[in-house]
Amino acid sequence: MQISWMEKFLQKGTEITAPVPVTTVAGTTGLGGFEVPLLKESALPSDASDLNVCFLHLLPTLEVFPLLADPKLYEPNTIDLADHSELEYWYTILSEQLPDLVDKAVASEGGNDDAKRRGDTFASAFSAHLSRLMEEPAAYAKSGLASLLELREECLREFQFVDTYRSIKKRENEASLAVLPDLLVELDSMDEETRLLTLIEGVLAANIFDWGSRACVDLYHKGTIIEIYRMSRNKMQRPWRVDDFDVFKKRMLGTSYKKMPPHKKALLFVDNSGADIVLGMLPLARELLRRGTEVVLVANSLPALNDVTAKELPDIVAEAAKYCDILRQAAEAGGLLVDAKRNTSDSSKESSSSVPLMVVENGCGSPCIDFRQVSSELAAAAKDADLVGRSFSLFDNITVDLRIYQGEVVLIELLLSADNFGRDG
């Protein structure tokens, strides 16, 4: 009996459990093999009271995102930890997560005695920061949740944990890629309107993991985001917390009286590895490419949590392109692929135009992006973009305001927050 791609995906979930030790990889390179620039702060100050809590970005070239409406009014943090109830809540959440995070960090570095020692020291350092914030909320000046999560990434890197979720990301990508062909077949069997809604639901479902939801944390602690994906797909009920789908649909599909031209260029800000990029953003990118829109995938420059990086994306795209001629042709046009082989079993019989699929780094090494400081490559790519797509986390950039630049800019604002699960799980 034939099973659906979702059933197959859930079966794959049993293979993604706790992290396994992996060999430490010396050095890190960016796209094209060049060295990743040094971090602004190469080490924590000896006096922790002098620590500047800010967003971790990369040198040497950072610019304001050109579509940002007013950089002076912009604030990436959504949750203000000056509210003591918020601070207390997140102190509890992050403290509860710490032992599991240390286990993953140690495993990512091989699980040896040195890694264990560094893991214990990281836990002590980060716990000290949390305790100080509870005692002195203004110790690090203005601090929001995004800044606190950034502080955690700084502490991990200080103790040489460069990619804590490395092995988990690899297995989640493999599980998602295994069912991608079936998902593409299902999508291609739908009419345009149904397919567009299904694509957006897929982006939301794959991005639902929220550090503020104890239900999500508990599921992830047990080993996999597959259960989270299944749960979120079952909870796709409109209207969403932030829901601009009808505006987006009208712009994409037009009306019975007026057909709309395709967007010229779309920036898709990708987030998590696994289901998020493979079953969420890549199918959306494929739909845009099918319609003749150039697509730029924007990803972190350095690892943070289980976020996909710009360095990892070309390999993921290459695997996906084996099942899809639209992705293959666009990846070749964008320089991501050179000699990918055409798969004649691809369900889509439509040929893609020569519009490219490209990848750029955002200049960030944090779970959150500060649009006042992005890479020069991203700033250049944004100048002629007329579609910006990203699904939101709970703790950053929910209210980011982008201005019209050289034509209509459509920001797909879609949010399912912890409220969809019940914040306390």
Short mmCIF file of C-alpha atoms in Angstrom, two decimals:
data_model
loop_
_atom_site.label_atom_id
_atom_site.label_comp_id
_atom_site.label_asym_id
_atom_site.label_seq_id
_atom_site.Cartn_x
_atom_site.Cartn_y
_atom_site.Cartn_z
CA MET A 1 0.00 0.00 0.00
CA GLN A 2 1.35 3.42 -0.98
CA ILE A 3 1.93 5.81 1.92
CA SER A 4 1.87 9.61 1.81
CA TRP A 5 4.97 11.78 2.02
CA MET A 6 3.86 12.89 5.50
CA GLU A 7 3.60 9.31 6.77
CA LYS A 8 7.00 8.57 5.28
CA PHE A 9 8.41 11.70 6.95
CA LEU A 10 7.06 10.64 10.34
CA GLN A 11 8.64 7.22 9.92
CA LYS A 12 11.94 8.94 9.21
CA GLY A 13 11.50 10.82 12.47
CA THR A 14 12.26 7.71 14.48
CA GLU A 15 15.80 7.84 13.07
CA ILE A 16 16.48 11.34 14.42
CA THR A 17 17.18 11.01 18.12
CA ALA A 18 19.83 12.35 20.43
CA PRO A 19 22.99 13.81 18.91
CA VAL A 20 25.86 11.45 18.16
CA PRO A 21 29.50 12.48 18.57
CA VAL A 22 31.11 13.71 15.40
CA THR A 23 34.69 14.44 14.50
CA THR A 24 35.66 18.02 15.14
CA VAL A 25 36.26 19.89 11.93
CA ALA A 26 39.21 22.25 12.15
CA GLY A 27 38.54 25.68 10.72
CA THR A 28 35.49 27.11 9.04
CA THR A 29 35.21 28.43 5.53
CA GLY A 30 32.54 30.40 3.81
CA LEU A 31 31.06 30.04 0.34
CA GLY A 32 33.73 29.61 -2.28
CA GLY A 33 36.26 28.37 0.27
CA PHE A 34 37.29 31.73 1.73
CA GLU A 35 37.78 32.10 5.44
CA VAL A 36 34.88 33.39 7.49
CA PRO A 37 35.84 36.84 8.85
CA LEU A 38 36.72 37.08 12.52
CA LEU A 39 34.00 37.93 15.00
CA LYS A 40 33.88 41.47 16.34
CA GLU A 41 34.66 40.17 19.83
CA SER A 42 37.10 37.28 19.72
CA ALA A 43 36.89 36.62 23.45
CA LEU A 44 34.76 37.47 26.45
CA PRO A 45 36.29 40.18 28.61
CA SER A 46 37.90 38.99 31.81
CA ASP A 47 35.50 41.27 33.67
CA ALA A 48 32.05 39.93 32.79
CA SER A 49 30.50 43.22 33.92
CA ASP A 50 32.02 44.87 30.85
CA LEU A 51 30.37 42.45 28.44
CA ASN A 52 28.64 44.29 25.64
CA VAL A 53 25.45 42.35 24.92
CA CYS A 54 24.69 42.94 21.28
CA PHE A 55 23.94 41.10 18.08
CA LEU A 56 26.80 38.95 16.83
CA HIS A 57 27.75 39.99 13.32
CA LEU A 58 30.73 39.53 11.10
CA LEU A 59 33.36 41.87 9.78
CA PRO A 60 34.43 43.53 7.60
CA THR A 61 31.47 44.99 5.67
CA LEU A 62 28.11 45.57 7.30
CA GLU A 63 25.39 47.89 6.04
CA VAL A 64 21.86 48.94 6.86
CA PHE A 65 19.30 46.80 5.05
CA PRO A 66 18.22 49.15 2.22
CA LEU A 67 14.53 48.23 2.51
CA LEU A 68 14.38 49.17 6.19
CA ALA A 69 11.90 52.04 6.48
CA ASP A 70 13.48 53.94 9.39
CA PRO A 71 16.67 52.58 10.97
CA LYS A 72 16.37 55.09 13.84
CA LEU A 73 12.99 53.72 14.90
CA TYR A 74 13.79 50.08 14.18
CA GLU A 75 14.12 47.67 17.11
CA PRO A 76 14.80 43.98 16.41
CA ASN A 77 13.85 42.83 19.91
CA THR A 78 10.19 41.98 20.35
CA ILE A 79 10.22 40.89 24.00
CA ASP A 80 11.55 43.47 26.46
CA LEU A 81 13.28 41.87 29.43
CA ALA A 82 12.85 45.07 31.42
CA ASP A 83 9.47 43.52 32.22
CA HIS A 84 10.41 41.42 35.24
CA SER A 85 7.72 38.81 34.57
CA GLU A 86 9.17 38.26 31.08
CA LEU A 87 12.70 38.12 32.46
CA GLU A 88 11.68 35.59 35.11
CA TYR A 89 9.84 33.46 32.57
CA TRP A 90 12.76 33.36 30.12
CA TYR A 91 15.28 32.84 32.90
CA THR A 92 13.38 29.67 33.80
CA ILE A 93 13.10 28.52 30.17
CA LEU A 94 16.78 29.05 29.35
CA SER A 95 17.94 27.53 32.63
CA GLU A 96 15.83 24.43 32.01
CA GLN A 97 17.23 24.09 28.49
CA LEU A 98 20.85 24.43 29.58
CA PRO A 99 21.65 20.78 30.47
CA ASP A 100 20.29 19.54 27.13
CA LEU A 101 22.17 22.28 25.27
CA VAL A 102 25.41 21.29 27.03
CA ASP A 103 24.86 17.63 26.07
CA LYS A 104 24.40 18.61 22.42
CA ALA A 105 27.41 20.93 22.50
CA VAL A 106 29.68 18.26 23.99
CA ALA A 107 28.47 15.64 21.52
CA SER A 108 29.09 18.02 18.61
CA GLU A 109 32.76 18.22 19.59
CA GLY A 110 33.28 14.47 19.90
CA GLY A 111 32.22 13.91 23.52
CA ASN A 112 35.80 13.73 24.81
CA ASP A 113 37.07 14.97 28.17
CA ASP A 114 38.11 18.32 26.78
CA ALA A 115 34.67 18.88 25.28
CA LYS A 116 33.04 17.93 28.58
CA ARG A 117 35.27 20.37 30.45
CA ARG A 118 34.43 23.16 28.02
CA GLY A 119 30.74 22.27 28.25
CA ASP A 120 30.76 22.55 32.05
CA THR A 121 32.60 25.88 31.85
CA PHE A 122 30.14 27.22 29.27
CA ALA A 123 27.22 26.22 31.51
CA SER A 124 28.77 28.02 34.47
CA ALA A 125 29.48 31.15 32.43
CA PHE A 126 26.03 31.39 30.90
CA SER A 127 24.32 30.62 34.22
CA ALA A 128 26.33 33.45 35.77
CA HIS A 129 25.08 35.84 33.10
CA LEU A 130 21.47 34.76 33.68
CA SER A 131 21.82 35.16 37.44
CA ARG A 132 23.28 38.62 37.08
CA LEU A 133 20.44 39.68 34.81
CA MET A 134 17.92 38.48 37.38
CA GLU A 135 19.67 40.54 40.06
CA GLU A 136 20.44 43.54 37.85
CA PRO A 137 18.13 43.64 34.80
CA ALA A 138 19.90 46.77 33.52
CA ALA A 139 23.39 45.29 33.89
CA TYR A 140 23.87 44.97 30.15
CA ALA A 141 21.99 48.17 29.28
CA LYS A 142 18.85 47.67 27.18
CA SER A 143 18.30 43.96 26.74
CA GLY A 144 15.60 42.07 24.88
CA LEU A 145 15.13 38.36 24.41
CA ALA A 146 16.91 38.41 21.04
CA SER A 147 19.95 39.93 22.74
CA LEU A 148 19.85 37.29 25.47
CA LEU A 149 19.77 34.47 22.90
CA GLU A 150 22.67 36.19 21.17
CA LEU A 151 24.58 36.21 24.44
CA ARG A 152 24.15 32.44 24.61
CA GLU A 153 25.66 32.05 21.13
CA GLU A 154 28.59 34.25 22.12
CA CYS A 155 29.23 32.07 25.16
CA LEU A 156 29.11 28.87 23.08
CA ARG A 157 31.66 30.24 20.61
CA GLU A 158 33.85 31.55 23.40
CA PHE A 159 34.27 27.93 24.52
CA GLN A 160 34.83 26.70 20.94
CA PHE A 161 31.42 25.13 20.34
CA VAL A 162 31.11 26.23 16.72
CA ASP A 163 28.09 24.20 15.57
CA THR A 164 26.24 22.58 18.44
CA TYR A 165 23.43 21.13 16.31
CA ARG A 166 25.66 19.89 13.49
CA SER A 167 24.73 16.20 13.60
CA ILE A 168 21.04 16.88 14.22
CA LYS A 169 20.87 19.28 11.28
CA LYS A 170 22.44 16.68 9.01
CA ARG A 171 19.94 13.99 9.95
CA GLU A 172 16.94 16.31 9.74
CA ASN A 173 18.04 17.44 6.29
CA GLU A 174 18.36 13.82 5.16
CA ALA A 175 14.92 12.90 6.52
CA SER A 176 13.32 15.90 4.83
CA LEU A 177 15.05 15.37 1.49
CA ALA A 178 13.88 11.75 1.47
CA VAL A 179 10.23 12.84 1.28
CA LEU A 180 10.67 15.96 -0.85
CA PRO A 181 9.88 14.19 -4.17
CA ASP A 182 6.53 12.98 -2.81
CA LEU A 183 5.68 16.45 -1.54
CA LEU A 184 6.45 17.97 -4.95
CA VAL A 185 4.17 15.43 -6.65
CA GLU A 186 1.38 16.34 -4.23
CA LEU A 187 1.87 20.06 -4.80
CA ASP A 188 1.85 19.70 -8.58
CA SER A 189 -1.50 17.90 -8.45
CA MET A 190 -3.19 20.97 -6.92
CA ASP A 191 -4.78 24.00 -8.55
CA GLU A 192 -2.88 27.30 -8.19
CA GLU A 193 -4.81 28.72 -5.25
CA THR A 194 -4.75 25.52 -3.22
CA ARG A 195 -1.07 25.03 -3.97
CA LEU A 196 -0.17 28.56 -2.86
CA LEU A 197 -1.99 28.19 0.47
CA THR A 198 -0.42 24.75 1.01
CA LEU A 199 3.03 26.19 0.33
CA ILE A 200 2.57 28.96 2.90
CA GLU A 201 1.17 26.49 5.43
CA GLY A 202 4.24 24.38 4.81
CA VAL A 203 6.54 27.31 5.57
CA LEU A 204 4.68 28.03 8.80
CA ALA A 205 4.50 24.41 9.92
CA ALA A 206 8.19 23.82 9.34
CA ASN A 207 9.19 27.01 11.18
CA ILE A 208 6.96 26.59 14.20
CA PHE A 209 9.62 25.58 16.75
CA ASP A 210 9.55 28.27 19.43
CA TRP A 211 11.85 28.46 22.45
CA GLY A 212 8.95 29.96 24.41
CA SER A 213 6.78 26.88 24.15
CA ARG A 214 7.47 24.19 26.73
CA ALA A 215 5.60 21.72 24.51
CA CYS A 216 8.08 22.32 21.70
CA VAL A 217 11.07 22.20 24.02
CA ASP A 218 9.89 18.91 25.50
CA LEU A 219 9.42 17.38 22.05
CA TYR A 220 12.84 18.54 20.91
CA HIS A 221 14.44 17.24 24.09
CA LYS A 222 13.02 13.81 23.24
CA GLY A 223 14.92 13.94 20.00
CA THR A 224 13.14 15.27 16.92
CA ILE A 225 11.31 18.18 15.30
CA ILE A 226 9.25 15.74 13.24
CA GLU A 227 6.56 15.59 15.93
CA ILE A 228 6.52 19.39 16.07
CA TYR A 229 6.03 19.52 12.31
CA ARG A 230 3.14 17.06 12.46
CA MET A 231 1.51 18.98 15.33
CA SER A 232 1.81 22.32 13.58
CA ARG A 233 0.42 21.00 10.28
CA ASN A 234 -2.62 19.82 12.21
CA LYS A 235 -3.07 23.30 13.73
CA MET A 236 -3.12 25.32 10.50
CA GLN A 237 -6.27 27.33 11.10
CA ARG A 238 -6.64 30.81 9.66
CA PRO A 239 -6.56 33.58 10.59
CA TRP A 240 -2.97 33.30 11.81
CA ARG A 241 -1.51 35.66 14.38
CA VAL A 242 -0.10 37.81 11.56
CA ASP A 243 -1.82 36.96 8.31
CA ASP A 244 -1.23 38.74 5.00
CA PHE A 245 -1.96 35.71 2.86
CA ASP A 246 -4.95 37.19 1.03
CA VAL A 247 -2.90 40.21 -0.06
CA PHE A 248 -0.09 37.92 -1.16
CA LYS A 249 -2.48 35.64 -3.05
CA LYS A 250 -4.02 38.56 -4.92
CA ARG A 251 -0.58 39.85 -5.88
CA MET A 252 0.57 36.40 -6.99
CA LEU A 253 -2.53 35.12 -8.79
CA GLY A 254 -4.40 38.30 -9.66
CA THR A 255 -8.16 38.23 -10.15
CA SER A 256 -10.54 37.05 -12.83
CA TYR A 257 -10.30 40.57 -14.27
CA LYS A 258 -6.57 41.16 -14.01
CA LYS A 259 -3.56 38.89 -14.23
CA MET A 260 -0.50 40.04 -12.32
CA PRO A 261 3.07 39.96 -13.66
CA PRO A 262 5.57 37.91 -11.66
CA HIS A 263 7.77 39.57 -9.09
CA LYS A 264 11.21 40.47 -10.35
CA LYS A 265 13.25 39.27 -7.39
CA ALA A 266 12.36 37.59 -4.10
CA LEU A 267 14.48 37.54 -0.96
CA LEU A 268 13.59 34.51 1.15
CA PHE A 269 15.07 34.62 4.64
CA VAL A 270 15.53 30.99 5.61
CA ASP A 271 15.75 29.79 9.18
CA ASN A 272 15.99 26.20 10.40
CA SER A 273 17.60 23.18 8.81
CA GLY A 274 15.51 20.12 8.02
CA ALA A 275 11.80 20.53 7.38
CA ASP A 276 11.92 24.33 7.43
CA ILE A 277 14.29 24.77 4.50
CA VAL A 278 13.59 21.52 2.61
CA LEU A 279 9.81 21.16 2.96
CA GLY A 280 8.99 24.81 3.59
CA MET A 281 11.16 27.41 1.88
CA LEU A 282 12.51 25.39 -1.06
CA PRO A 283 9.03 24.45 -2.37
CA LEU A 284 8.02 28.13 -2.03
CA ALA A 285 11.17 29.17 -3.88
CA ARG A 286 10.35 26.59 -6.57
CA GLU A 287 6.89 28.10 -7.05
CA LEU A 288 8.33 31.58 -7.47
CA LEU A 289 10.96 30.30 -9.91
CA ARG A 290 8.26 28.52 -11.88
CA ARG A 291 6.55 31.89 -12.31
CA GLY A 292 9.72 33.60 -13.52
CA THR A 293 10.87 35.29 -10.30
CA GLU A 294 14.54 35.39 -9.41
CA VAL A 295 15.02 33.97 -5.90
CA VAL A 296 17.73 34.74 -3.37
CA LEU A 297 17.94 32.51 -0.29
CA VAL A 298 19.31 34.50 2.64
CA ALA A 299 20.93 32.53 5.47
CA ASN A 300 23.19 32.96 8.47
CA SER A 301 26.91 33.37 7.92
CA LEU A 302 27.73 31.27 10.99
CA PRO A 303 25.82 28.48 12.79
CA ALA A 304 23.34 29.38 15.51
CA LEU A 305 21.05 26.78 17.09
CA ASN A 306 19.74 24.54 14.29
CA ASP A 307 19.63 27.38 11.74
CA VAL A 308 20.84 26.54 8.25
CA THR A 309 23.89 28.51 7.09
CA ALA A 310 24.77 29.98 3.71
CA LYS A 311 27.65 27.52 3.51
CA GLU A 312 25.29 24.55 3.95
CA LEU A 313 22.62 25.68 1.49
CA PRO A 314 24.33 24.79 -1.82
CA ASP A 315 24.60 21.12 -0.82
CA ILE A 316 20.94 21.06 0.25
CA VAL A 317 19.87 22.69 -3.01
CA ALA A 318 22.01 20.24 -4.98
CA GLU A 319 20.25 17.28 -3.35
CA ALA A 320 16.80 18.80 -3.90
CA ALA A 321 17.67 19.54 -7.54
CA LYS A 322 18.05 15.82 -8.19
CA TYR A 323 14.27 15.58 -7.91
CA CYS A 324 13.24 18.82 -9.60
CA ASP A 325 14.22 20.32 -12.93
CA ILE A 326 12.92 23.75 -11.92
CA LEU A 327 15.33 23.88 -8.99
CA ARG A 328 18.13 22.33 -11.05
CA GLN A 329 17.92 24.85 -13.88
CA ALA A 330 17.61 27.80 -11.50
CA ALA A 331 20.51 26.59 -9.36
CA GLU A 332 22.66 26.23 -12.47
CA ALA A 333 21.68 29.74 -13.59
CA GLY A 334 22.58 31.06 -10.14
CA GLY A 335 25.95 29.31 -10.04
CA LEU A 336 25.02 26.87 -7.27
CA LEU A 337 25.29 23.84 -9.57
CA VAL A 338 27.60 23.07 -12.45
CA ASP A 339 26.81 19.58 -13.72
CA ALA A 340 23.68 18.36 -11.93
CA LYS A 341 21.97 15.58 -13.80
CA ARG A 342 18.41 16.00 -14.99
CA ASN A 343 15.88 13.75 -13.32
CA THR A 344 13.28 12.76 -15.87
CA SER A 345 10.94 11.51 -13.16
CA ASP A 346 10.37 15.05 -11.89
CA SER A 347 6.62 15.47 -11.65
CA SER A 348 6.65 19.00 -13.04
CA LYS A 349 6.62 18.97 -16.83
CA GLU A 350 6.93 22.73 -17.00
CA SER A 351 10.33 24.05 -17.94
CA SER A 352 11.77 26.79 -15.78
CA SER A 353 12.93 30.03 -17.29
CA SER A 354 16.55 31.00 -16.87
CA VAL A 355 15.86 32.99 -13.69
CA PRO A 356 18.51 32.17 -11.11
CA LEU A 357 18.35 30.72 -7.62
CA MET A 358 21.12 32.18 -5.50
CA VAL A 359 22.39 32.18 -1.91
CA VAL A 360 23.74 35.11 0.10
CA GLU A 361 25.03 35.39 3.65
CA ASN A 362 23.25 37.80 5.96
CA GLY A 363 26.39 38.73 7.92
CA CYS A 364 24.95 37.29 11.11
CA GLY A 365 25.87 34.51 13.53
CA SER A 366 22.85 34.79 15.78
CA PRO A 367 19.35 33.25 15.91
CA CYS A 368 18.08 36.80 15.30
CA ILE A 369 18.98 39.28 12.60
CA ASP A 370 19.54 42.98 13.14
CA PHE A 371 18.53 44.71 9.91
CA ARG A 372 20.74 47.66 10.80
CA GLN A 373 23.77 45.42 10.23
CA VAL A 374 23.65 43.06 7.26
CA SER A 375 26.29 41.90 4.81
CA SER A 376 27.13 44.06 1.83
CA GLU A 377 26.09 41.14 -0.39
CA LEU A 378 22.60 41.08 1.13
CA ALA A 379 22.30 44.86 0.91
CA ALA A 380 23.20 44.74 -2.77
CA ALA A 381 20.76 41.89 -3.46
CA ALA A 382 17.92 43.76 -1.74
CA LYS A 383 18.11 46.94 -3.77
CA ASP A 384 16.02 45.63 -6.66
CA ALA A 385 13.96 43.09 -4.72
CA ASP A 386 10.18 43.47 -4.84
CA LEU A 387 9.23 40.51 -2.62
CA VAL A 388 10.58 39.72 0.83
CA GLY A 389 9.55 36.47 2.50
CA ARG A 390 10.22 35.23 5.99
CA SER A 391 8.27 33.47 8.69
CA PHE A 392 8.70 34.96 12.12
CA SER A 393 9.96 33.67 15.40
CA LEU A 394 8.31 35.00 18.52
CA PHE A 395 11.25 37.04 19.74
CA ASP A 396 12.57 39.18 16.90
CA ASN A 397 11.52 41.49 14.08
CA ILE A 398 7.76 40.90 14.27
CA THR A 399 7.10 44.58 13.64
CA VAL A 400 9.89 45.27 11.15
CA ASP A 401 8.76 47.92 8.67
CA LEU A 402 10.07 47.77 5.11
CA ARG A 403 9.62 50.59 2.66
CA ILE A 404 8.68 50.55 -1.00
CA TYR A 405 11.81 50.55 -3.10
CA GLN A 406 11.75 50.71 -6.90
CA GLY A 407 8.22 49.40 -7.10
CA GLU A 408 6.00 47.41 -4.81
CA VAL A 409 7.66 45.50 -2.02
CA VAL A 410 5.50 42.77 -0.52
CA LEU A 411 6.52 41.43 2.87
CA ILE A 412 4.92 38.06 3.60
CA GLU A 413 4.05 38.46 7.26
CA LEU A 414 3.08 35.11 8.71
CA LEU A 415 3.26 34.24 12.36
CA LEU A 416 2.25 31.28 14.44
CA SER A 417 3.49 32.00 17.94
CA ALA A 418 3.66 29.94 21.10
CA ASP A 419 0.01 30.85 21.64
CA ASN A 420 -0.89 28.29 18.97
CA PHE A 421 0.42 25.55 21.22
CA GLY A 422 -0.37 27.24 24.50
CA ARG A 423 2.65 29.10 25.81
CA ASP A 424 3.08 26.83 28.79
CA GLY A 425 2.66 23.75 26.65
#
